[in-house]
PDB file of C-alpha atoms in Angstrom:
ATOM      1  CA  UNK A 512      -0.071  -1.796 -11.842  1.00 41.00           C
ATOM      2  CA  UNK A 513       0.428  -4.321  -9.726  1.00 41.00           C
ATOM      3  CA  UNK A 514       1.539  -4.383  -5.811  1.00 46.00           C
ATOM      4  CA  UNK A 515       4.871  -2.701  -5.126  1.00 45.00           C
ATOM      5  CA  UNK A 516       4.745  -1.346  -8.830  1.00 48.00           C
ATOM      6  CA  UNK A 517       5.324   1.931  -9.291  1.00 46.00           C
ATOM      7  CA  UNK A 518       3.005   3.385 -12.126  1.00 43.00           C
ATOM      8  CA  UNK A 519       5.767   4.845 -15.032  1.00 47.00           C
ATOM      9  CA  UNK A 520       8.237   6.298 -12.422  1.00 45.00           C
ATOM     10  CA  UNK A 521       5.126   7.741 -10.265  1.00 51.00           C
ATOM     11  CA  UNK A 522       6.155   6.519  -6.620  1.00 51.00           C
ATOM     12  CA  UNK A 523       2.894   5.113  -4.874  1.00 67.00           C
ATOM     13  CA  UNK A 524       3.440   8.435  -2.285  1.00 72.00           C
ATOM     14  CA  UNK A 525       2.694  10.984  -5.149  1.00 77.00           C
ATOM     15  CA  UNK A 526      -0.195   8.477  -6.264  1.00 81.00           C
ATOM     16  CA  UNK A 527      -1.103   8.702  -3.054  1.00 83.00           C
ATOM     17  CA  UNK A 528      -1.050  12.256  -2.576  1.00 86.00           C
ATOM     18  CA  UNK A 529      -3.124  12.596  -5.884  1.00 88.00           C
ATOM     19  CA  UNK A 530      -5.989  10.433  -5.216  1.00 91.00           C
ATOM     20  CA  UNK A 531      -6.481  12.521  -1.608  1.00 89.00           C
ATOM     21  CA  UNK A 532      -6.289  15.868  -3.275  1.00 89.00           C
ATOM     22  CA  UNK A 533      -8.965  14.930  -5.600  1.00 93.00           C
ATOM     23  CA  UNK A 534     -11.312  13.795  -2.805  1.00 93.00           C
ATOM     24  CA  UNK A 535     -10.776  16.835  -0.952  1.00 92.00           C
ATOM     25  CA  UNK A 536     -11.803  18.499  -3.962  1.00 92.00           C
ATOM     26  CA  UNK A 537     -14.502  16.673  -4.084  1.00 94.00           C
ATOM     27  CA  UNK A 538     -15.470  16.978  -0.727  1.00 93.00           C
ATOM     28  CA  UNK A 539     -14.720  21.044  -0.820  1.00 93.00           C
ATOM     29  CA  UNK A 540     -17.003  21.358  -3.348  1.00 90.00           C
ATOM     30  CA  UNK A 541     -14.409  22.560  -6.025  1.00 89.00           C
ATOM     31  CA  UNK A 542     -16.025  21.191  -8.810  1.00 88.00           C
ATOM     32  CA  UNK A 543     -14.212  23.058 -11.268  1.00 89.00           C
ATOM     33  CA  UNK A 544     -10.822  22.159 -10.211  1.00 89.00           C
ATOM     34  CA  UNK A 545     -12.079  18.846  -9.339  1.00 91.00           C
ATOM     35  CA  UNK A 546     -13.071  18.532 -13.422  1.00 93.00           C
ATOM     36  CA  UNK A 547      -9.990  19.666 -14.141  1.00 92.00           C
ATOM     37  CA  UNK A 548      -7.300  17.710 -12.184  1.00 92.00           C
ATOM     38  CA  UNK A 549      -9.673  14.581 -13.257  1.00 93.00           C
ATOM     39  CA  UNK A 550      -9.338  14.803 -16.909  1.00 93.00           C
ATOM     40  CA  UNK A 551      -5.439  15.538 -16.564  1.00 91.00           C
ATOM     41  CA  UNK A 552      -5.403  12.353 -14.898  1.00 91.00           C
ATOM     42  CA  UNK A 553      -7.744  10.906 -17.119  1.00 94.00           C
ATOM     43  CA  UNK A 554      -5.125  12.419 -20.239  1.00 93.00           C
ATOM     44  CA  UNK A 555      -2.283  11.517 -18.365  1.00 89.00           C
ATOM     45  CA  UNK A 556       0.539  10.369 -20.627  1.00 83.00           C
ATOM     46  CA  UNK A 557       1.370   7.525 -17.983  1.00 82.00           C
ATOM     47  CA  UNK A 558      -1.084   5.030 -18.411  1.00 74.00           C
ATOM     48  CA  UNK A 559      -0.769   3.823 -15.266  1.00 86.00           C
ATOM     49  CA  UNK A 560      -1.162   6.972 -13.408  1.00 90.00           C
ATOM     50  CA  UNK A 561      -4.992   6.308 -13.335  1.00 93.00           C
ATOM     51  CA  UNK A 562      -5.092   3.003 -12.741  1.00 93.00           C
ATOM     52  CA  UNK A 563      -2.931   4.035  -9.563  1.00 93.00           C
ATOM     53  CA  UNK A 564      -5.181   6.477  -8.797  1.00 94.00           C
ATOM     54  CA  UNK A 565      -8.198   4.062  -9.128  1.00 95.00           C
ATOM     55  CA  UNK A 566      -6.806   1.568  -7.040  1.00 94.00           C
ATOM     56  CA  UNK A 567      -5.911   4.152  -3.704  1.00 94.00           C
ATOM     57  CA  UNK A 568      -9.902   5.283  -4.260  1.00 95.00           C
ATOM     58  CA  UNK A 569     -11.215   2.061  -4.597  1.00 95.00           C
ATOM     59  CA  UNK A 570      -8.892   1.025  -1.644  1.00 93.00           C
ATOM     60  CA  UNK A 571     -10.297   4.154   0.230  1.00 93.00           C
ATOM     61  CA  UNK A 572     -14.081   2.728  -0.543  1.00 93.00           C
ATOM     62  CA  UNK A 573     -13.005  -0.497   0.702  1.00 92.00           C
ATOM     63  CA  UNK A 574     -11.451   1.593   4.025  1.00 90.00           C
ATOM     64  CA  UNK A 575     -14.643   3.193   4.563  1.00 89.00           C
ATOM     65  CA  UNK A 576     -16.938   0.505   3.925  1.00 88.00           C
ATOM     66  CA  UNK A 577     -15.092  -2.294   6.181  1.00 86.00           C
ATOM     67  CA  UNK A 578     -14.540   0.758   8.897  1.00 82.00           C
ATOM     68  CA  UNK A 579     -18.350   0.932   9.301  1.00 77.00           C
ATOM     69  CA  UNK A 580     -18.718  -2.829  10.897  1.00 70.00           C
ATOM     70  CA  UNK A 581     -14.915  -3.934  11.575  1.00 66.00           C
ATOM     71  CA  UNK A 582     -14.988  -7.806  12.379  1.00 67.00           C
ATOM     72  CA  UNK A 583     -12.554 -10.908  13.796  1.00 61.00           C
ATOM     73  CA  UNK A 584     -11.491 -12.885  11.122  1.00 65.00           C
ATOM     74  CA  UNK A 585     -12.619 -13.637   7.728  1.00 72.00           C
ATOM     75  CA  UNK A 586     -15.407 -11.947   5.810  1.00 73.00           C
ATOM     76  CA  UNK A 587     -16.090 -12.152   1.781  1.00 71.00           C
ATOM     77  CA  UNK A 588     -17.986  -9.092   0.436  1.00 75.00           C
ATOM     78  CA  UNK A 589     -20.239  -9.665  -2.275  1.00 73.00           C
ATOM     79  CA  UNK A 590     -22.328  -6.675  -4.542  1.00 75.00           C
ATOM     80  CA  UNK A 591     -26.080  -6.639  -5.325  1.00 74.00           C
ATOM     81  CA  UNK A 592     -26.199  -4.446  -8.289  1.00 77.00           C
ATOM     82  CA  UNK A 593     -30.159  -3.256  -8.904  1.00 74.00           C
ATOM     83  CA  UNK A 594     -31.237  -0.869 -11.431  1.00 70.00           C
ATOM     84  CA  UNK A 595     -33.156   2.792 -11.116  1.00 72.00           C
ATOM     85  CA  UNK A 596     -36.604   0.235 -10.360  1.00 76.00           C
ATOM     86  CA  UNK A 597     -34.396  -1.249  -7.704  1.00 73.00           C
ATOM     87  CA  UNK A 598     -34.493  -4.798 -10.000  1.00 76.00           C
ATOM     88  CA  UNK A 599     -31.560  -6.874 -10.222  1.00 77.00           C
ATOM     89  CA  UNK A 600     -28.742  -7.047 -12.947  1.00 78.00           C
ATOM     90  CA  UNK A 601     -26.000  -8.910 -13.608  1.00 81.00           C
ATOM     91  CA  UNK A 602     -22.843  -7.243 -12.908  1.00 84.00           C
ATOM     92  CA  UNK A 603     -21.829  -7.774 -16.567  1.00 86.00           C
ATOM     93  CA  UNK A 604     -24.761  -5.552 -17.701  1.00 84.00           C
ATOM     94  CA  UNK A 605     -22.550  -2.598 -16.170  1.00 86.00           C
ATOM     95  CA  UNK A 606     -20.056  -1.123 -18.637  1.00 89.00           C
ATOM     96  CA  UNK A 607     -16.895  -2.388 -18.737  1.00 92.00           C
ATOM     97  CA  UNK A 608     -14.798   0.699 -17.052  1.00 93.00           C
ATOM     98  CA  UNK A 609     -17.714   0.825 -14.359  1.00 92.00           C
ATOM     99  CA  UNK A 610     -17.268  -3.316 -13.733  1.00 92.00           C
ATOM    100  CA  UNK A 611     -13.594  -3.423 -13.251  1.00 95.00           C
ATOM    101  CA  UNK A 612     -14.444  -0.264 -10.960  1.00 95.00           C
ATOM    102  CA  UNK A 613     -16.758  -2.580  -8.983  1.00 93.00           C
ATOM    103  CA  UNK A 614     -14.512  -5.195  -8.856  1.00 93.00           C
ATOM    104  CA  UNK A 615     -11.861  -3.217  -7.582  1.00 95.00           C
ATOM    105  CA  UNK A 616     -13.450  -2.428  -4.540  1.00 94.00           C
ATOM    106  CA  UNK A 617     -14.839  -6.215  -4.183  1.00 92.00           C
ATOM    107  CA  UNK A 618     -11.250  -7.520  -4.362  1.00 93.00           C
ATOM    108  CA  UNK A 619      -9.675  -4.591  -2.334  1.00 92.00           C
ATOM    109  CA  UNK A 620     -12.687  -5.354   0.463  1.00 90.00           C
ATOM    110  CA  UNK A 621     -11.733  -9.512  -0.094  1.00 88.00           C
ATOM    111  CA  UNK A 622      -7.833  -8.242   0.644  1.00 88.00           C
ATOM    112  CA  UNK A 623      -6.656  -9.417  -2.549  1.00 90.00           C
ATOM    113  CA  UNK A 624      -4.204  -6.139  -4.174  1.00 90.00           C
ATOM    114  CA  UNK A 625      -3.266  -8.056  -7.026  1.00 92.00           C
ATOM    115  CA  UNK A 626      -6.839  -8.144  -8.443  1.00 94.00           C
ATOM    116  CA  UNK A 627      -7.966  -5.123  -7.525  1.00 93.00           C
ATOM    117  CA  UNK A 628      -5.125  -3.171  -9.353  1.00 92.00           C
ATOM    118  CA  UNK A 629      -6.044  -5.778 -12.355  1.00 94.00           C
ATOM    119  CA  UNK A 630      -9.580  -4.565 -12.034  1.00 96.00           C
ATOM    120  CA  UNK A 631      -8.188  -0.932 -11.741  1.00 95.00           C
ATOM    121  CA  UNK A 632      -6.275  -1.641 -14.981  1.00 94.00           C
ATOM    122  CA  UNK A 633      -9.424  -2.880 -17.224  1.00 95.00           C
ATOM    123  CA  UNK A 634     -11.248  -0.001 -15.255  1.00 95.00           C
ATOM    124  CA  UNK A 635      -9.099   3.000 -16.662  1.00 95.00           C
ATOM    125  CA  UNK A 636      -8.251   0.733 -20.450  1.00 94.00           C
ATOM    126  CA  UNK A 637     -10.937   3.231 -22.129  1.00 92.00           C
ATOM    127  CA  UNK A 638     -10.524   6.661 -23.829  1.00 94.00           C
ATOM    128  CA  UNK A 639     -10.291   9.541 -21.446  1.00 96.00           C
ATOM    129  CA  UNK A 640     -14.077  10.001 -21.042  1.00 95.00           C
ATOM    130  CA  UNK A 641     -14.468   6.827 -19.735  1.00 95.00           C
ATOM    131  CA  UNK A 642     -11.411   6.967 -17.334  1.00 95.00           C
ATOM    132  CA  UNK A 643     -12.711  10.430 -16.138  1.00 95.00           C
ATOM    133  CA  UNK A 644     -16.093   8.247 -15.987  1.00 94.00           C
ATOM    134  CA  UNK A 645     -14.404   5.769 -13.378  1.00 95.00           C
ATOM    135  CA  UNK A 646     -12.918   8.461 -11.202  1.00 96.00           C
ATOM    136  CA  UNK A 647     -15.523  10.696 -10.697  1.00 95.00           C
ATOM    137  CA  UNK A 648     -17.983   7.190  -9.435  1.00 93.00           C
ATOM    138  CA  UNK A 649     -15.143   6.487  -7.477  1.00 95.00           C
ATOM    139  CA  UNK A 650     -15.158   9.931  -5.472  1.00 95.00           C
ATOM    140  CA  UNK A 651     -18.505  10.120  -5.831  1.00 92.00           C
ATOM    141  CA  UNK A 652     -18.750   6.690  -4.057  1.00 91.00           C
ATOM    142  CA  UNK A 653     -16.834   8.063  -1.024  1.00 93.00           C
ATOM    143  CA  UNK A 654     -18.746  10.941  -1.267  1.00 92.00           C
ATOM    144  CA  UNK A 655     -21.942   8.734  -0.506  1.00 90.00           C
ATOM    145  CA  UNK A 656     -20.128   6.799   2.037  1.00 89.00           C
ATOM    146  CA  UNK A 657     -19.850   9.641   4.269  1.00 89.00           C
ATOM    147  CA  UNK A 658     -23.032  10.830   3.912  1.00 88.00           C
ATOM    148  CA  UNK A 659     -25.076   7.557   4.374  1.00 82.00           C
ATOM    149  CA  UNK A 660     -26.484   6.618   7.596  1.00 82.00           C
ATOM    150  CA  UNK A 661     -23.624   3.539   9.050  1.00 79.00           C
ATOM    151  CA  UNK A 662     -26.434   1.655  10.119  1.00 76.00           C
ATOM    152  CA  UNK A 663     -27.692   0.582   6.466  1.00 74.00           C
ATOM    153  CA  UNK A 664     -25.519  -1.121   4.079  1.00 75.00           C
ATOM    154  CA  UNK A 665     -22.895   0.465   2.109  1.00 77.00           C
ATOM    155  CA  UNK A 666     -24.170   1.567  -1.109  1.00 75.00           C
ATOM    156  CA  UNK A 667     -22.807   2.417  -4.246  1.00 75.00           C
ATOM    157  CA  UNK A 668     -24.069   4.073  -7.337  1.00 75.00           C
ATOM    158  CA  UNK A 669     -23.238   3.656 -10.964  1.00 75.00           C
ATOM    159  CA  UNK A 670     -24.696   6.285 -13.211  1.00 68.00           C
ATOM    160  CA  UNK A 671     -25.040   4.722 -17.090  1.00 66.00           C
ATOM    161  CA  UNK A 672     -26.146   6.654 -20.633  1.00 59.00           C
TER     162      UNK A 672
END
């Protein structure tokens, strides 16, 4: 999906409306429906539909992280990714759906939409585990994002087999 595209004759208002149920799903606690609504998204028969969705909650991280220390003029964001011993590792030591994930949110934060929903795309290219995979770090991400103090830097966690 790229900007102005709609995903398979889903208008970026339902996409919308999607991606905001399922994080106040998330945020409700309704894990069950939650699980469910992911994996029909995850099983949709549009492939685009999740890399729609992907891009409105990686845009959403991108909202929440820029919201916490809004600035004049330009900023780049880069990523540290570190390990459970808090050691360094190359971003392309992260699977593939959980990269373009990543990347999504770097090039959403850098205001570039055409990347991010390319990133969104390679993000959601798996089977549906792995697209269910994306979404749920996604929410989970904004999940964390609320809850973290505002005064340390935005972090985000990607949980690997």
């Amino acid at each position: 999906m790229y900007p102005n595209e709609t995903p398979d004759g889903v208008p970026p208002p339902e996409c919308h409306r999607l991606s905001t149920a399922l994080l106040r799903a998330a945020r409700g606690g309704a894990d069950d429906d939650l699980a469910d609504a992911v994996i029909a998204v995850a099983r949709s028969r549009s492939p685009r539909l999740p890399a729609a969705v992907v891009v409105e909650l990686t845009g959403l991280c991108a909202e929440a992280i820029t919201g916490r220390r809004p600035t004049a003029g330009n900023r780049v964001y880069t990523a540290q990714i570190e390990n459970e011993q808090a050691g360094a590792v190359g971003i392309d030591h992260l699977p593939p759906n959980l990269r373009g994930a990543v990347r999504a949110v770097l090039a959403a934060l850098n205001d570039d939409p055409f990347d991010s929903a390319v990133q969104a795309e390679l993000a959601t290219s798996g089977d549906p585990a792995e697209i269910a995979e994306v979404i749920f770090h996604c929410l989970g991400w904004l999940l964390e994002l609320d809850e973290e103090p505002r005064s340390l830097p935005p972090s985000l966690r990607c949980f690997t087999d």
